[in-house]
Short mmCIF file of C-alpha atoms in Angstrom, two decimals:
data_model
loop_
_atom_site.label_atom_id
_atom_site.label_comp_id
_atom_site.label_asym_id
_atom_site.label_seq_id
_atom_site.Cartn_x
_atom_site.Cartn_y
_atom_site.Cartn_z
CA UNK A 1 -26.57 50.57 -110.12
CA UNK A 2 -28.76 47.63 -111.08
CA UNK A 3 -29.04 48.76 -114.69
CA UNK A 4 -25.25 48.85 -114.90
CA UNK A 5 -24.76 45.40 -113.45
CA UNK A 6 -27.73 43.39 -114.61
CA UNK A 7 -27.18 44.18 -118.27
CA UNK A 8 -23.61 42.91 -118.12
CA UNK A 9 -22.90 39.43 -119.42
CA UNK A 10 -21.73 37.04 -116.72
CA UNK A 11 -18.09 36.89 -117.78
CA UNK A 12 -14.83 37.24 -115.89
CA UNK A 13 -14.42 40.74 -117.32
CA UNK A 14 -17.91 41.68 -116.14
CA UNK A 15 -17.14 40.33 -112.67
CA UNK A 16 -14.06 42.53 -112.45
CA UNK A 17 -16.08 45.56 -113.55
CA UNK A 18 -18.81 44.78 -111.05
CA UNK A 19 -16.28 44.30 -108.27
CA UNK A 20 -14.67 47.66 -108.98
CA UNK A 21 -18.05 49.34 -109.21
CA UNK A 22 -19.29 47.92 -105.91
CA UNK A 23 -16.03 48.93 -104.25
CA UNK A 24 -16.54 52.48 -105.50
CA UNK A 25 -20.13 52.50 -104.26
CA UNK A 26 -18.93 51.26 -100.87
CA UNK A 27 -16.54 54.19 -100.65
CA UNK A 28 -19.37 56.60 -101.46
CA UNK A 29 -21.50 55.08 -98.68
CA UNK A 30 -19.18 56.59 -96.07
CA UNK A 31 -19.31 60.13 -97.39
CA UNK A 32 -22.54 60.93 -95.60
CA UNK A 33 -21.20 59.98 -92.17
CA UNK A 34 -22.50 57.41 -89.71
CA UNK A 35 -26.14 58.54 -89.88
CA UNK A 36 -26.48 58.46 -93.66
CA UNK A 37 -24.25 55.43 -94.12
CA UNK A 38 -26.77 52.84 -92.93
CA UNK A 39 -29.60 53.57 -95.41
CA UNK A 40 -27.11 53.98 -98.27
CA UNK A 41 -25.42 50.71 -97.36
CA UNK A 42 -28.75 48.91 -97.05
CA UNK A 43 -29.71 50.13 -100.51
CA UNK A 44 -26.38 48.94 -101.91
CA UNK A 45 -26.83 45.50 -100.33
CA UNK A 46 -30.29 45.25 -101.89
CA UNK A 47 -28.90 46.18 -105.31
CA UNK A 48 -26.14 43.59 -105.15
CA UNK A 49 -28.68 41.06 -103.88
CA UNK A 50 -30.90 41.71 -106.91
CA UNK A 51 -27.99 41.05 -109.26
CA UNK A 52 -26.91 37.94 -107.36
CA UNK A 53 -30.39 36.46 -107.73
CA UNK A 54 -29.99 36.56 -111.51
CA UNK A 55 -26.41 35.37 -111.68
CA UNK A 56 -25.83 32.03 -113.34
CA UNK A 57 -22.70 31.29 -111.32
CA UNK A 58 -23.23 32.40 -107.73
CA UNK A 59 -19.90 31.07 -106.52
CA UNK A 60 -18.09 33.19 -109.11
CA UNK A 61 -20.20 36.18 -108.09
CA UNK A 62 -18.89 35.81 -104.52
CA UNK A 63 -15.91 37.97 -105.47
CA UNK A 64 -18.32 40.85 -106.13
CA UNK A 65 -20.48 40.32 -103.03
CA UNK A 66 -17.30 40.09 -100.93
CA UNK A 67 -16.83 43.84 -101.31
CA UNK A 68 -19.89 44.47 -99.14
CA UNK A 69 -18.14 43.12 -96.05
CA UNK A 70 -14.58 44.00 -97.11
CA UNK A 71 -15.71 47.60 -96.64
CA UNK A 72 -15.59 47.06 -92.88
CA UNK A 73 -11.92 46.15 -93.18
CA UNK A 74 -11.14 49.31 -95.11
CA UNK A 75 -12.85 51.36 -92.40
CA UNK A 76 -10.68 49.61 -89.83
CA UNK A 77 -7.59 50.48 -91.87
CA UNK A 78 -8.71 54.11 -92.04
CA UNK A 79 -9.26 54.17 -88.28
CA UNK A 80 -5.75 52.85 -87.70
CA UNK A 81 -4.17 55.37 -90.06
CA UNK A 82 -6.11 58.23 -88.48
CA UNK A 83 -5.04 57.11 -85.02
CA UNK A 84 -1.38 57.00 -86.06
CA UNK A 85 -1.52 60.42 -87.74
CA UNK A 86 -3.30 61.99 -84.78
CA UNK A 87 -0.83 60.74 -82.20
CA UNK A 88 2.13 61.57 -84.43
CA UNK A 89 0.95 65.16 -84.79
CA UNK A 90 0.14 65.35 -81.09
CA UNK A 91 3.71 64.32 -80.30
CA UNK A 92 5.06 67.01 -82.64
CA UNK A 93 2.88 69.61 -80.94
CA UNK A 94 4.16 68.59 -77.52
CA UNK A 95 7.77 68.80 -78.67
CA UNK A 96 7.47 72.14 -80.47
CA UNK A 97 5.01 74.10 -78.31
CA UNK A 98 5.89 75.16 -74.77
CA UNK A 99 2.27 76.00 -74.02
CA UNK A 100 -0.66 74.21 -75.60
CA UNK A 101 -4.31 75.01 -74.86
CA UNK A 102 -5.87 72.29 -72.71
CA UNK A 103 -8.67 71.64 -75.17
CA UNK A 104 -6.50 71.35 -78.28
CA UNK A 105 -6.77 67.56 -78.55
CA UNK A 106 -10.52 67.44 -78.04
CA UNK A 107 -10.86 70.07 -80.76
CA UNK A 108 -8.65 68.03 -83.08
CA UNK A 109 -10.71 64.94 -82.46
CA UNK A 110 -13.93 66.72 -83.31
CA UNK A 111 -12.77 68.73 -86.30
CA UNK A 112 -9.75 67.25 -88.04
CA UNK A 113 -9.78 63.56 -87.18
CA UNK A 114 -12.80 61.36 -87.97
CA UNK A 115 -11.56 58.47 -85.80
CA UNK A 116 -14.71 58.19 -83.73
CA UNK A 117 -17.12 58.75 -86.64
CA UNK A 118 -15.35 55.96 -88.53
CA UNK A 119 -15.85 53.61 -85.61
CA UNK A 120 -19.53 54.52 -85.44
CA UNK A 121 -19.86 53.99 -89.18
CA UNK A 122 -18.33 50.53 -88.93
CA UNK A 123 -20.72 49.48 -86.17
CA UNK A 124 -23.64 50.91 -88.11
CA UNK A 125 -22.70 48.98 -91.26
CA UNK A 126 -22.30 45.69 -89.39
CA UNK A 127 -25.68 46.22 -87.74
CA UNK A 128 -27.25 47.02 -91.11
CA UNK A 129 -25.74 43.92 -92.68
CA UNK A 130 -26.96 41.65 -89.89
CA UNK A 131 -30.45 43.10 -90.11
CA UNK A 132 -30.61 42.61 -93.89
CA UNK A 133 -29.38 39.02 -93.76
CA UNK A 134 -31.76 38.16 -90.92
CA UNK A 135 -34.72 39.66 -92.79
CA UNK A 136 -33.78 38.02 -96.10
CA UNK A 137 -32.59 34.48 -95.31
CA UNK A 138 -33.29 33.25 -98.86
CA UNK A 139 -30.99 35.89 -100.30
CA UNK A 140 -28.04 34.49 -102.28
CA UNK A 141 -25.89 36.83 -100.20
CA UNK A 142 -26.29 34.40 -97.30
CA UNK A 143 -24.21 31.59 -98.88
CA UNK A 144 -21.80 34.01 -100.57
CA UNK A 145 -21.05 35.74 -97.27
CA UNK A 146 -20.54 32.38 -95.58
CA UNK A 147 -17.92 31.79 -98.24
CA UNK A 148 -16.04 35.10 -98.05
CA UNK A 149 -16.86 36.79 -94.74
CA UNK A 150 -13.92 35.71 -92.57
CA UNK A 151 -11.37 36.18 -95.33
CA UNK A 152 -12.72 39.59 -96.33
CA UNK A 153 -11.86 41.23 -93.00
CA UNK A 154 -8.58 42.07 -91.31
CA UNK A 155 -7.10 39.67 -88.80
CA UNK A 156 -7.82 42.13 -85.99
CA UNK A 157 -11.50 41.94 -86.94
CA UNK A 158 -11.74 38.19 -86.43
CA UNK A 159 -14.16 38.49 -83.52
CA UNK A 160 -16.47 40.67 -85.61
CA UNK A 161 -16.26 38.16 -88.46
CA UNK A 162 -17.17 35.24 -86.20
CA UNK A 163 -20.08 37.09 -84.59
CA UNK A 164 -21.48 37.95 -88.01
CA UNK A 165 -20.83 34.36 -89.11
CA UNK A 166 -23.08 33.20 -86.27
CA UNK A 167 -25.87 35.52 -87.40
CA UNK A 168 -25.43 34.36 -90.99
CA UNK A 169 -25.61 30.65 -90.09
CA UNK A 170 -28.77 31.35 -88.09
CA UNK A 171 -30.21 33.07 -91.17
CA UNK A 172 -29.13 30.17 -93.38
CA UNK A 173 -31.23 27.70 -91.41
CA UNK A 174 -34.27 29.92 -91.90
CA UNK A 175 -34.08 29.39 -95.66
CA UNK A 176 -36.78 27.46 -97.47
CA UNK A 177 -34.11 24.95 -98.49
CA UNK A 178 -31.11 24.14 -96.34
CA UNK A 179 -28.72 21.36 -95.41
CA UNK A 180 -25.50 20.99 -93.48
CA UNK A 181 -23.95 19.55 -96.63
CA UNK A 182 -24.66 22.72 -98.60
CA UNK A 183 -23.54 24.93 -95.72
CA UNK A 184 -20.25 23.06 -95.50
CA UNK A 185 -19.72 23.51 -99.24
CA UNK A 186 -20.11 27.28 -98.92
CA UNK A 187 -18.71 28.29 -95.54
CA UNK A 188 -14.96 28.83 -95.53
CA UNK A 189 -12.26 29.66 -93.00
CA UNK A 190 -8.81 30.62 -94.34
CA UNK A 191 -6.23 28.06 -93.26
CA UNK A 192 -3.98 30.70 -91.73
CA UNK A 193 -6.76 31.70 -89.33
CA UNK A 194 -7.83 28.22 -88.19
CA UNK A 195 -5.80 28.27 -84.97
CA UNK A 196 -7.05 31.74 -84.01
CA UNK A 197 -10.64 30.78 -84.79
CA UNK A 198 -10.40 27.62 -82.69
CA UNK A 199 -8.77 29.49 -79.82
CA UNK A 200 -11.58 32.05 -79.71
CA UNK A 201 -14.56 29.76 -80.29
CA UNK A 202 -13.50 27.14 -77.76
CA UNK A 203 -12.18 29.49 -75.11
CA UNK A 204 -13.95 29.62 -71.76
CA UNK A 205 -12.07 32.70 -70.59
CA UNK A 206 -12.52 35.13 -73.50
CA UNK A 207 -15.38 37.39 -74.51
CA UNK A 208 -16.88 34.36 -76.23
CA UNK A 209 -17.73 32.89 -72.81
CA UNK A 210 -20.57 35.32 -72.09
CA UNK A 211 -22.14 34.91 -75.52
CA UNK A 212 -20.70 31.76 -77.11
CA UNK A 213 -21.02 31.35 -80.86
CA UNK A 214 -22.14 27.73 -80.76
CA UNK A 215 -23.44 27.35 -84.31
CA UNK A 216 -20.23 28.80 -85.68
CA UNK A 217 -18.32 26.44 -83.40
CA UNK A 218 -20.35 23.46 -84.64
CA UNK A 219 -19.59 24.44 -88.24
CA UNK A 220 -15.90 24.97 -87.53
CA UNK A 221 -15.54 21.59 -85.81
CA UNK A 222 -17.07 19.88 -88.83
CA UNK A 223 -14.40 21.46 -91.04
CA UNK A 224 -11.50 20.57 -88.77
CA UNK A 225 -9.77 17.17 -88.69
CA UNK A 226 -9.93 15.87 -85.14
CA UNK A 227 -6.70 16.04 -83.15
CA UNK A 228 -5.83 16.02 -79.46
CA UNK A 229 -5.72 19.82 -79.25
CA UNK A 230 -9.17 20.35 -80.74
CA UNK A 231 -10.75 17.40 -78.93
CA UNK A 232 -9.38 18.58 -75.58
CA UNK A 233 -10.48 22.16 -76.24
CA UNK A 234 -14.03 21.04 -77.05
CA UNK A 235 -14.14 18.80 -73.99
CA UNK A 236 -13.02 21.66 -71.74
CA UNK A 237 -15.55 24.01 -73.31
CA UNK A 238 -18.52 21.64 -72.95
CA UNK A 239 -17.72 20.63 -69.40
CA UNK A 240 -16.77 24.12 -68.18
CA UNK A 241 -19.39 26.44 -69.60
CA UNK A 242 -21.95 27.60 -67.07
CA UNK A 243 -25.69 27.22 -67.71
CA UNK A 244 -26.17 31.00 -67.59
CA UNK A 245 -23.92 31.30 -70.65
CA UNK A 246 -25.84 28.74 -72.72
CA UNK A 247 -28.09 31.06 -74.71
CA UNK A 248 -29.31 28.40 -77.15
CA UNK A 249 -29.57 24.90 -75.74
CA UNK A 250 -30.25 23.34 -79.14
CA UNK A 251 -26.93 24.61 -80.50
CA UNK A 252 -25.22 23.49 -77.28
CA UNK A 253 -26.54 20.01 -78.03
CA UNK A 254 -24.70 20.14 -81.35
CA UNK A 255 -21.45 20.57 -79.44
CA UNK A 256 -22.37 17.79 -77.00
CA UNK A 257 -23.17 15.58 -80.00
CA UNK A 258 -19.74 16.34 -81.48
CA UNK A 259 -18.08 15.60 -78.14
CA UNK A 260 -19.91 12.26 -77.89
CA UNK A 261 -18.96 11.39 -81.48
CA UNK A 262 -15.29 11.91 -80.77
CA UNK A 263 -15.48 10.05 -77.46
CA UNK A 264 -17.20 7.08 -79.12
CA UNK A 265 -14.66 7.09 -81.95
CA UNK A 266 -11.86 7.08 -79.38
CA UNK A 267 -13.37 4.01 -77.68
CA UNK A 268 -13.75 2.17 -80.98
CA UNK A 269 -10.16 3.05 -81.87
CA UNK A 270 -8.97 1.82 -78.46
CA UNK A 271 -10.70 -1.53 -79.02
CA UNK A 272 -8.84 -1.85 -82.31
CA UNK A 273 -5.53 -0.88 -80.71
CA UNK A 274 -3.20 -3.18 -78.84
CA UNK A 275 -2.92 -0.70 -75.96
CA UNK A 276 -6.69 -0.73 -75.28
CA UNK A 277 -6.38 2.42 -73.16
CA UNK A 278 -9.50 4.32 -72.09
CA UNK A 279 -9.52 8.01 -72.97
CA UNK A 280 -9.55 10.12 -69.80
CA UNK A 281 -12.09 12.45 -71.37
CA UNK A 282 -14.88 9.86 -71.20
CA UNK A 283 -14.95 9.48 -67.38
CA UNK A 284 -14.62 13.27 -67.09
CA UNK A 285 -17.53 13.78 -69.47
CA UNK A 286 -19.70 11.30 -67.57
CA UNK A 287 -19.01 13.10 -64.30
CA UNK A 288 -20.08 16.34 -65.96
CA UNK A 289 -23.23 14.66 -67.31
CA UNK A 290 -24.17 13.44 -63.86
CA UNK A 291 -23.94 16.98 -62.51
CA UNK A 292 -25.42 18.83 -65.51
CA UNK A 293 -28.47 16.53 -65.67
CA UNK A 294 -29.55 17.66 -62.19
CA UNK A 295 -30.83 20.91 -60.75
CA UNK A 296 -29.25 21.28 -57.32
CA UNK A 297 -30.07 24.97 -57.01
CA UNK A 298 -32.58 26.06 -54.41
CA UNK A 299 -35.60 28.23 -55.02
CA UNK A 300 -34.30 30.87 -52.60
CA UNK A 301 -30.86 30.90 -54.24
CA UNK A 302 -32.47 31.44 -57.64
CA UNK A 303 -34.46 34.37 -56.29
CA UNK A 304 -31.35 35.94 -54.80
CA UNK A 305 -29.07 35.56 -57.82
CA UNK A 306 -31.75 35.92 -60.52
CA UNK A 307 -29.33 34.06 -62.77
CA UNK A 308 -29.67 30.75 -64.57
CA UNK A 309 -27.88 28.23 -62.36
CA UNK A 310 -29.05 25.03 -64.06
CA UNK A 311 -29.96 23.91 -67.54
CA UNK A 312 -33.62 23.77 -68.52
CA UNK A 313 -35.67 20.64 -67.69
CA UNK A 314 -35.83 19.90 -71.41
CA UNK A 315 -32.05 19.83 -71.82
CA UNK A 316 -31.62 17.96 -68.55
CA UNK A 317 -33.96 15.24 -69.85
CA UNK A 318 -31.67 14.67 -72.85
CA UNK A 319 -28.58 14.67 -70.63
CA UNK A 320 -30.22 12.19 -68.23
CA UNK A 321 -30.92 9.79 -71.09
CA UNK A 322 -27.37 10.12 -72.38
CA UNK A 323 -25.86 9.58 -68.93
CA UNK A 324 -27.90 6.41 -68.38
CA UNK A 325 -27.02 5.05 -71.80
CA UNK A 326 -23.29 5.62 -71.38
CA UNK A 327 -23.44 4.07 -67.91
CA UNK A 328 -25.05 0.97 -69.41
CA UNK A 329 -22.07 0.59 -71.73
CA UNK A 330 -19.51 0.51 -68.91
CA UNK A 331 -17.78 -2.82 -68.27
CA UNK A 332 -16.02 -2.05 -65.01
CA UNK A 333 -13.14 0.04 -63.74
CA UNK A 334 -10.22 0.17 -66.13
CA UNK A 335 -12.17 -1.66 -68.85
CA UNK A 336 -13.21 -0.28 -72.21
CA UNK A 337 -16.96 0.27 -72.72
CA UNK A 338 -19.10 -2.02 -74.85
CA UNK A 339 -18.32 -1.43 -78.50
CA UNK A 340 -19.78 -4.40 -80.37
CA UNK A 341 -23.30 -5.65 -81.00
CA UNK A 342 -24.42 -8.37 -78.63
CA UNK A 343 -21.60 -7.89 -76.13
CA UNK A 344 -22.74 -8.55 -72.53
CA UNK A 345 -24.38 -5.78 -70.51
CA UNK A 346 -23.09 -5.70 -66.95
CA UNK A 347 -24.87 -2.55 -65.85
CA UNK A 348 -28.36 -2.41 -67.34
CA UNK A 349 -30.06 0.95 -66.90
CA UNK A 350 -33.43 0.08 -68.45
CA UNK A 351 -35.21 0.25 -65.11
CA UNK A 352 -33.51 3.56 -64.27
CA UNK A 353 -34.64 4.94 -67.64
CA UNK A 354 -38.26 4.01 -66.86
CA UNK A 355 -37.99 5.63 -63.44
CA UNK A 356 -36.58 8.82 -64.93
CA UNK A 357 -39.35 8.93 -67.53
CA UNK A 358 -42.00 8.52 -64.82
CA UNK A 359 -40.90 11.52 -62.76
CA UNK A 360 -43.20 14.51 -62.81
CA UNK A 361 -40.52 16.74 -64.33
CA UNK A 362 -39.93 14.39 -67.27
CA UNK A 363 -43.48 13.33 -68.11
CA UNK A 364 -43.78 16.17 -70.61
CA UNK A 365 -40.70 14.79 -72.40
CA UNK A 366 -42.12 11.27 -72.85
CA UNK A 367 -41.44 11.32 -76.60
CA UNK A 368 -37.68 11.53 -76.01
CA UNK A 369 -37.74 8.66 -73.52
CA UNK A 370 -39.80 6.59 -75.97
CA UNK A 371 -37.25 7.22 -78.71
CA UNK A 372 -34.44 6.28 -76.33
CA UNK A 373 -35.93 3.00 -75.07
CA UNK A 374 -34.85 0.81 -78.04
CA UNK A 375 -31.25 1.96 -77.58
CA UNK A 376 -31.34 0.47 -74.06
CA UNK A 377 -33.37 -2.65 -74.84
CA UNK A 378 -31.88 -3.76 -78.15
CA UNK A 379 -28.42 -4.61 -76.85
CA UNK A 380 -27.82 -6.83 -79.85
CA UNK A 381 -27.78 -3.66 -81.97
CA UNK A 382 -26.61 -0.80 -79.78
CA UNK A 383 -23.39 -0.01 -77.93
CA UNK A 384 -21.34 3.11 -77.23
CA UNK A 385 -21.05 3.74 -80.96
CA UNK A 386 -24.81 4.40 -80.96
CA UNK A 387 -24.52 7.28 -78.46
CA UNK A 388 -24.25 10.05 -81.10
CA UNK A 389 -27.40 8.80 -82.83
CA UNK A 390 -29.20 8.57 -79.49
CA UNK A 391 -28.49 12.15 -78.47
CA UNK A 392 -29.38 13.45 -81.92
CA UNK A 393 -32.74 11.66 -82.04
CA UNK A 394 -33.67 12.73 -78.52
CA UNK A 395 -32.65 16.31 -79.27
CA UNK A 396 -34.87 16.40 -82.35
CA UNK A 397 -37.81 15.19 -80.29
CA UNK A 398 -37.56 18.02 -77.78
CA UNK A 399 -35.93 20.82 -79.79
CA UNK A 400 -37.35 21.87 -83.14
CA UNK A 401 -34.48 23.99 -84.44
CA UNK A 402 -33.83 23.16 -88.08
CA UNK A 403 -30.07 22.95 -87.68
CA UNK A 404 -30.56 19.68 -85.76
CA UNK A 405 -31.67 18.08 -89.03
CA UNK A 406 -29.49 16.61 -91.73
CA UNK A 407 -26.42 15.89 -89.61
#
C-alpha cells in the first residue's frame, strides 16, 4: 500500500485515488471476520499514518484518513440492512410455513446472517483504533481524526464518536507539542449535530453520567457561543454530578473553570446593564461549592458503600479557595458582587484563607494557597472577574495534566 500512496504527487487527483484505495482496503479488512480484522486494520492504520507523515498538506489529507473511521459507519449500515433482511425473511417464513423447526432462527443467525459478527468486528476496530492513537500520540492521524471523526460516522453512532473523541483528545495532550489553540483549529463538530452533542455531553441522566466525557465537553463548550440553554446545562451538570462519577478531577476543573467564566461574565454584564439583576446560577453555584469543598462522609459509611462519596482532598482544596474568594466578592443580599478594581470589600476572607491553609488536610497543598493569597490581598487589582484566573492557577499547582496549560 505504501508504495502506491507515497509515490503519488500530493494533488487533488492523488487524494481522490488514495481515498478510493483506502476505502477498498477497509472493505478487505472485514473479509477475515472479527478475529482477523483487528491486525489487518492496525496494519492499514499504520500505512496511512506513514503516508500522512510525509504529506505536505495534512488538512487536505484528512479526506483520505477519514476513511479509517468511516468504515465503522459502513459496518453499522451493513448491520442494519442484515437486521432488516433477516426479520423480513423470518416474517415470510412465519406466514408461509405452518410448522417451522424451533431452531430455524438460531441456525439462520449462525449461518446466513453475519449480524453478530459485524457487531463484533465494529467493536474490535474501534478498540484497535483507540489503542493505536493512544500508543502513537504524535501521529498526524490524531489531529486529522479530531477534524473528521464525528462527521465520518452515522448519527446513530454519535455516542461512539464522542467516546473516541475523548480518547483522541487525551492522546493529543500527550504529544510533544500541543496547545488548545491548535486543537480548536482541528477539532470539528458538524453544525447539525451540535444540539445532540450538547444534550449527551451535559446530560446527568444518560449513559454519559457514569463515565462523563469531560475533555470532550470542555472542547465542545469552547466551540459553542454561550447562551442560556448551554449555560444552564453546564451549571446543572457541574452541580449535579456525584463525586463517584468524576473519573478525572483535572478535567472536571476545566468544566468548573468554564462555569466560573460564564458566571463572572454574567456579573460584569449585569453591572453594565440598567437592570443590574444577579444571575440565579451564582448563588446556586456557591451553595454547591460550600458542600463540595467538604467531606461529610463517615469512615464507617465509606467502608460499607466502598464508593467515592466525596471529592479528593486535592480537589476540595481548590474548591475551598474558590468558595472563599467568591464569598469575599459578595456585597450583600440582592446586590451584585464586586466587579471593579478597588471597590470596597465588605466580607474579607483573608483570615479564613489562612485558617484553611493551616489545617492538617491542606498543608500538603500549601503551593495553591500561596498562589491564591494575592487574589485575596490585592483588592485594588482583583474582583469577581479574577475568579477564572484564580481557579486555573490553583489547579495548575495541584494537578499536572497538560490540558490545564494554554487556556
